[in-house]
mmCIF file of C-alpha atoms in Angstrom:
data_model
loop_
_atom_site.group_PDB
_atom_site.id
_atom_site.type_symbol
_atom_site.label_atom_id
_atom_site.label_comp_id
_atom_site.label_asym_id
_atom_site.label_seq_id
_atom_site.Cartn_x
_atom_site.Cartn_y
_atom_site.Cartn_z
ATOM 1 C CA UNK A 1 92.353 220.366 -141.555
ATOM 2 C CA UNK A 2 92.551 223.994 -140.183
ATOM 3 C CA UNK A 3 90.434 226.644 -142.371
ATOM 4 C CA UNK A 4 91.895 229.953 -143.499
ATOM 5 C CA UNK A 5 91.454 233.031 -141.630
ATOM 6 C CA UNK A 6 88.480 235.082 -142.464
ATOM 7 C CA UNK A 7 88.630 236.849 -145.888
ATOM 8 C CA UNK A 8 87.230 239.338 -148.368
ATOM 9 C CA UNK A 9 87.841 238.191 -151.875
ATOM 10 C CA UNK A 10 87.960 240.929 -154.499
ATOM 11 C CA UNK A 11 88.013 239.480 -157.989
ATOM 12 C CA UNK A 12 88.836 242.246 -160.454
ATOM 13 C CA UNK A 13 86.994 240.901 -163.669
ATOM 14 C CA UNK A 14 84.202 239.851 -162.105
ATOM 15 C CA UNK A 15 81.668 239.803 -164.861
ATOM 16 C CA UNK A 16 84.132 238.722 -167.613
ATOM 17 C CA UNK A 17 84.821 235.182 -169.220
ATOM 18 C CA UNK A 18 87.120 233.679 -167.192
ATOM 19 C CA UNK A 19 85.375 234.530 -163.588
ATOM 20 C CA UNK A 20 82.020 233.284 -165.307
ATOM 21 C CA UNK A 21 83.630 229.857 -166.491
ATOM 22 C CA UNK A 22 86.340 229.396 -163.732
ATOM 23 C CA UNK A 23 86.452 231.723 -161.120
ATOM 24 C CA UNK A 24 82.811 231.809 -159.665
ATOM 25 C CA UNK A 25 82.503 228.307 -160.417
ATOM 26 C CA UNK A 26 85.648 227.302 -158.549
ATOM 27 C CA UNK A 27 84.847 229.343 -155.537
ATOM 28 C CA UNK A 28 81.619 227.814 -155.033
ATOM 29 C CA UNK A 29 83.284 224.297 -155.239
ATOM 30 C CA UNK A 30 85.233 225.611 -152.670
ATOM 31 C CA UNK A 31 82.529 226.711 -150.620
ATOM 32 C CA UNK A 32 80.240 223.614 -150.485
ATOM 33 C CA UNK A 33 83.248 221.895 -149.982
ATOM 34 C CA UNK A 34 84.189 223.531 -146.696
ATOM 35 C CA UNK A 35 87.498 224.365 -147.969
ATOM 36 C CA UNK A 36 86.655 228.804 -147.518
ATOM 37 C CA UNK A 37 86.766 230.210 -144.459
ATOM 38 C CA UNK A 38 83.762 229.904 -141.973
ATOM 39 C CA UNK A 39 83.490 233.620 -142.881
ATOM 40 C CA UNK A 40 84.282 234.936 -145.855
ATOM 41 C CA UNK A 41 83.208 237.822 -148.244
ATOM 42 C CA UNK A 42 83.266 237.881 -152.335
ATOM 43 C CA UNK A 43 83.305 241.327 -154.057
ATOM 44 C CA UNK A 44 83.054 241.211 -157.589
ATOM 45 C CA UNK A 45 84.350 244.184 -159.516
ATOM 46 C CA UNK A 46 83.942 245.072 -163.394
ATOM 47 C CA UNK A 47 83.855 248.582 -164.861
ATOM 48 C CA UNK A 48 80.333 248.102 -165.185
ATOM 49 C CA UNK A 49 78.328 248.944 -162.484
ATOM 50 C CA UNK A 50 75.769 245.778 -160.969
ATOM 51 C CA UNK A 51 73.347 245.789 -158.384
ATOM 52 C CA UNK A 52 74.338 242.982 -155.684
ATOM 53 C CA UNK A 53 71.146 241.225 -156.560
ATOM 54 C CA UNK A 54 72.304 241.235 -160.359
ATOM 55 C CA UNK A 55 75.905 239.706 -159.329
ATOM 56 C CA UNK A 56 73.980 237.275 -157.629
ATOM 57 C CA UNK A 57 72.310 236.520 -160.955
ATOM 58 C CA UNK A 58 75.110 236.651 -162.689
ATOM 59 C CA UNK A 59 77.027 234.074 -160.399
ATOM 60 C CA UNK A 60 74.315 231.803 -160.079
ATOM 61 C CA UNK A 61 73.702 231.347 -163.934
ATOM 62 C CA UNK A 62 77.506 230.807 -163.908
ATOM 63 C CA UNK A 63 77.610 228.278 -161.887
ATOM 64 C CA UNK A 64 74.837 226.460 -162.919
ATOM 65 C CA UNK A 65 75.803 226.763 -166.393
ATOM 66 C CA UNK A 66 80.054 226.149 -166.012
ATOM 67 C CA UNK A 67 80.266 224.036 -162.145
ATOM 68 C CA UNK A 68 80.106 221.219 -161.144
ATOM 69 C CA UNK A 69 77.178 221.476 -158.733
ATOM 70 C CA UNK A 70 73.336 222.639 -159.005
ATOM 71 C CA UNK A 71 73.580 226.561 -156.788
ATOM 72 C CA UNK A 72 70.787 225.155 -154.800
ATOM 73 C CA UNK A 73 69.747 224.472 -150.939
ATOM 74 C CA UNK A 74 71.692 225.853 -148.043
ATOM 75 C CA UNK A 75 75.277 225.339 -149.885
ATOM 76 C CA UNK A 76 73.884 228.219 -152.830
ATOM 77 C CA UNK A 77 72.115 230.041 -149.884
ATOM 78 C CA UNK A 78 75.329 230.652 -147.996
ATOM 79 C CA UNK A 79 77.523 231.499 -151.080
ATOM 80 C CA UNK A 80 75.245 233.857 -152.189
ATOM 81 C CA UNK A 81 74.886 235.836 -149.031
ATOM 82 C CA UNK A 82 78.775 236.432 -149.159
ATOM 83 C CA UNK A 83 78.426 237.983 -152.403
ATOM 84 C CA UNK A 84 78.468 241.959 -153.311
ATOM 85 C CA UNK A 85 79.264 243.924 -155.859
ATOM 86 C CA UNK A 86 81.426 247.488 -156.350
ATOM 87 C CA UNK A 87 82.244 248.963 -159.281
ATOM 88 C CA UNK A 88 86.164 249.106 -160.572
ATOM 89 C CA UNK A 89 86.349 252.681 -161.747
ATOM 90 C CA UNK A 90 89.865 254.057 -162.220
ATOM 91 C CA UNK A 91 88.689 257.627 -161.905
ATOM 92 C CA UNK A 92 86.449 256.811 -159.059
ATOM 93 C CA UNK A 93 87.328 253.884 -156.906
ATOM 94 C CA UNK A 94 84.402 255.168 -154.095
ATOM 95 C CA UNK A 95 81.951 252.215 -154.873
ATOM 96 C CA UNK A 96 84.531 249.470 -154.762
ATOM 97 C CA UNK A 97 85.624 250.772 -151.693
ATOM 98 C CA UNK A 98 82.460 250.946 -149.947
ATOM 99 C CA UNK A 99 82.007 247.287 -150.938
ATOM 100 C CA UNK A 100 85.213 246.445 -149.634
ATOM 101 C CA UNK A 101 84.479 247.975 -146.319
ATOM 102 C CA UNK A 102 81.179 246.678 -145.877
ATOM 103 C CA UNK A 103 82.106 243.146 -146.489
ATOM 104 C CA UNK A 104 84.752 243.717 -143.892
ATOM 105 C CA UNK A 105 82.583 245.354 -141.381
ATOM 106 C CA UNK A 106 80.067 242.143 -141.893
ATOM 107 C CA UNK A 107 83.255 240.123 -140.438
ATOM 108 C CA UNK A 108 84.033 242.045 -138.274
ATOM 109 C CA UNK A 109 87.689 242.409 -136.850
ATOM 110 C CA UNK A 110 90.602 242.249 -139.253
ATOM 111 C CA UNK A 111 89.691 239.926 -142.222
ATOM 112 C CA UNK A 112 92.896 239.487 -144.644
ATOM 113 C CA UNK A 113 92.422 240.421 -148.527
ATOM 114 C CA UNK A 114 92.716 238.094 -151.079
ATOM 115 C CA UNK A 115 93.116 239.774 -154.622
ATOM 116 C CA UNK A 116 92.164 237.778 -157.953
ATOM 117 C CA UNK A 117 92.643 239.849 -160.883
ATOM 118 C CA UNK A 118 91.101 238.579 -164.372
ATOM 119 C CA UNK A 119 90.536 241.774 -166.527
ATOM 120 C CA UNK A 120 91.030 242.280 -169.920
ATOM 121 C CA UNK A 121 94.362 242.983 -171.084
ATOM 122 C CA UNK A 122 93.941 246.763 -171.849
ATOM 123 C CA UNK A 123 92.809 247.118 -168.091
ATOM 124 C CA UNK A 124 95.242 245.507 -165.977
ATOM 125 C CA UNK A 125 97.293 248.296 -165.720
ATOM 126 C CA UNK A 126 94.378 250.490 -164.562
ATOM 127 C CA UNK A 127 93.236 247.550 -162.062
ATOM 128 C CA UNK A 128 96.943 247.549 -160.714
ATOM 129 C CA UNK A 129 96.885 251.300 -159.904
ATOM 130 C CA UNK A 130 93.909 251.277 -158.580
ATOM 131 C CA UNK A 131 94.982 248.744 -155.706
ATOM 132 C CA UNK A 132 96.326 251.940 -154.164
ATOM 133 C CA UNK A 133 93.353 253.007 -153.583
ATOM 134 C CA UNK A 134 92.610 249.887 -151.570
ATOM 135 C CA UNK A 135 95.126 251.016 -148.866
ATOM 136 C CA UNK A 136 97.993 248.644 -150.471
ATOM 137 C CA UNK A 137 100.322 251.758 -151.639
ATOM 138 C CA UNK A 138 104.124 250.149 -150.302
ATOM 139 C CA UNK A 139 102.331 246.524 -150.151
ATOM 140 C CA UNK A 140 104.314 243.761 -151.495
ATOM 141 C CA UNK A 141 102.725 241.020 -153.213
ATOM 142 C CA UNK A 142 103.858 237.936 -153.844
ATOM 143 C CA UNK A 143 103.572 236.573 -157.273
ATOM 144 C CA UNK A 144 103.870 237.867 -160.880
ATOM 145 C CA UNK A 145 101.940 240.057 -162.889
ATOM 146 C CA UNK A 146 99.794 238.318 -165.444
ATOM 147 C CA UNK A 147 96.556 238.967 -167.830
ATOM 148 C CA UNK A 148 93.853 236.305 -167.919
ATOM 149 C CA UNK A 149 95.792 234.427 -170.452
ATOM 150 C CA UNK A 150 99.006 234.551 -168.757
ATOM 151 C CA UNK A 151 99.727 235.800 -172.244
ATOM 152 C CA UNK A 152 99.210 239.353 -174.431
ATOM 153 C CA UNK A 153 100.661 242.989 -174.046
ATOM 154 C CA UNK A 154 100.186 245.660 -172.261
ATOM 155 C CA UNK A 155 101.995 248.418 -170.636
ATOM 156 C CA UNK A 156 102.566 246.073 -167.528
ATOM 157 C CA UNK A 157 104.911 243.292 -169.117
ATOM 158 C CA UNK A 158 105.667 240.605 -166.900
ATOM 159 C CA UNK A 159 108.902 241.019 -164.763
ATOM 160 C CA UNK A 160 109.856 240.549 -161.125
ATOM 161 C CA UNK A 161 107.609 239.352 -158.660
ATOM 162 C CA UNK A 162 106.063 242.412 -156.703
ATOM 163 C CA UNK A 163 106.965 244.726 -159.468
ATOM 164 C CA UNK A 164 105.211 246.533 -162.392
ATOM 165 C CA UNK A 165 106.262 248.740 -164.939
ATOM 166 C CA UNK A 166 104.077 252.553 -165.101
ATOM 167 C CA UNK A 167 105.652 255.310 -167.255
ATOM 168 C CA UNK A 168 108.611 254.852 -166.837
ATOM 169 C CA UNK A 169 109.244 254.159 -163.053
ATOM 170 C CA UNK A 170 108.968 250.532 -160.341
ATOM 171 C CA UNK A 171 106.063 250.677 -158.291
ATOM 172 C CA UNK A 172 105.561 248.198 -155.820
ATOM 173 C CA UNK A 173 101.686 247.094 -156.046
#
């Protein structure tokens, strides 16, 4: 079976419920399964700001607490070398970008993105706009806009795929 291209994974939410039961969990199920890329980068992002070394905590207590596997040995040791940490700031998307660009930079070449997004309802819009920042402004994505829940309200209500709704006018994200 061929393995994906090399990516950076950016999970919006990091820190919150469902990337602490699920998310982190499932990635490092992926990972000692072979089924990531040889080389691939995770960059959590909250509104928080965390040291790397306290995502690292924060992932391995998830994981041992919520997977399905012990983070231990080389399996843990790789994982947790692909993980960083920027914060999700609306009004200041600097550190997130940094960690974006330095987990690319570790790659090398031209890694794809891969965008998980598991905040809060209140802060998906926010999370949304802030994807411009990340050099996707004309993008499309595939897919639907959703909260955690795949349920609630917020100012983004599900519609087309590739579209949201901000004041008033269609962005693409």
């Amino acid at each position: 079976m061929k393995r994906p291209d090399e990516h950076v994974i950016i999970l919006f939410g990091a820190t919150g419920d469902l990337a602490k039961r699920k998310l982190i969990p499932g990635l490092f199920h992926l990972a000692r399964a072979g089924l990531l890329p040889d080389r691939y980068r995770i960059v959590g992002s909250a509104r928080s700001a965390l040291s790397d070394e306290a995502f690292r905590k924060h992932a391995h207590d998830a994981i041992a607490t919520f997977g399905l596997a012990e983070p231990s040995g080389q399996a843990w040791q790789s994982f947790e070398a692909s993980l960083s940490f920027g914060a999700a700031d609306p009004t200041d998307p600097e550190p997130l970008l940094a960690a974006v660009r330095a987990a690319e930079k570790s790659l090398g070449g031209r890694p794809r993105r891969l965008f998980h997004l598991a905040p809060p309802p209140a802060a998906f819009g926010p999370t949304i706009d802030m994807h411009r920042h990340l050099g996707l402004r004309g993008c499309r994505v595939r897919g639907r806009v959703a909260d955690e829940a795949g349920k609630g309200r917020s100012r983004y209500p599900r519609r087309r795929p590739s579209t949201c709704e901000n004041s008033g006018r269609d962005d693409r994200i």
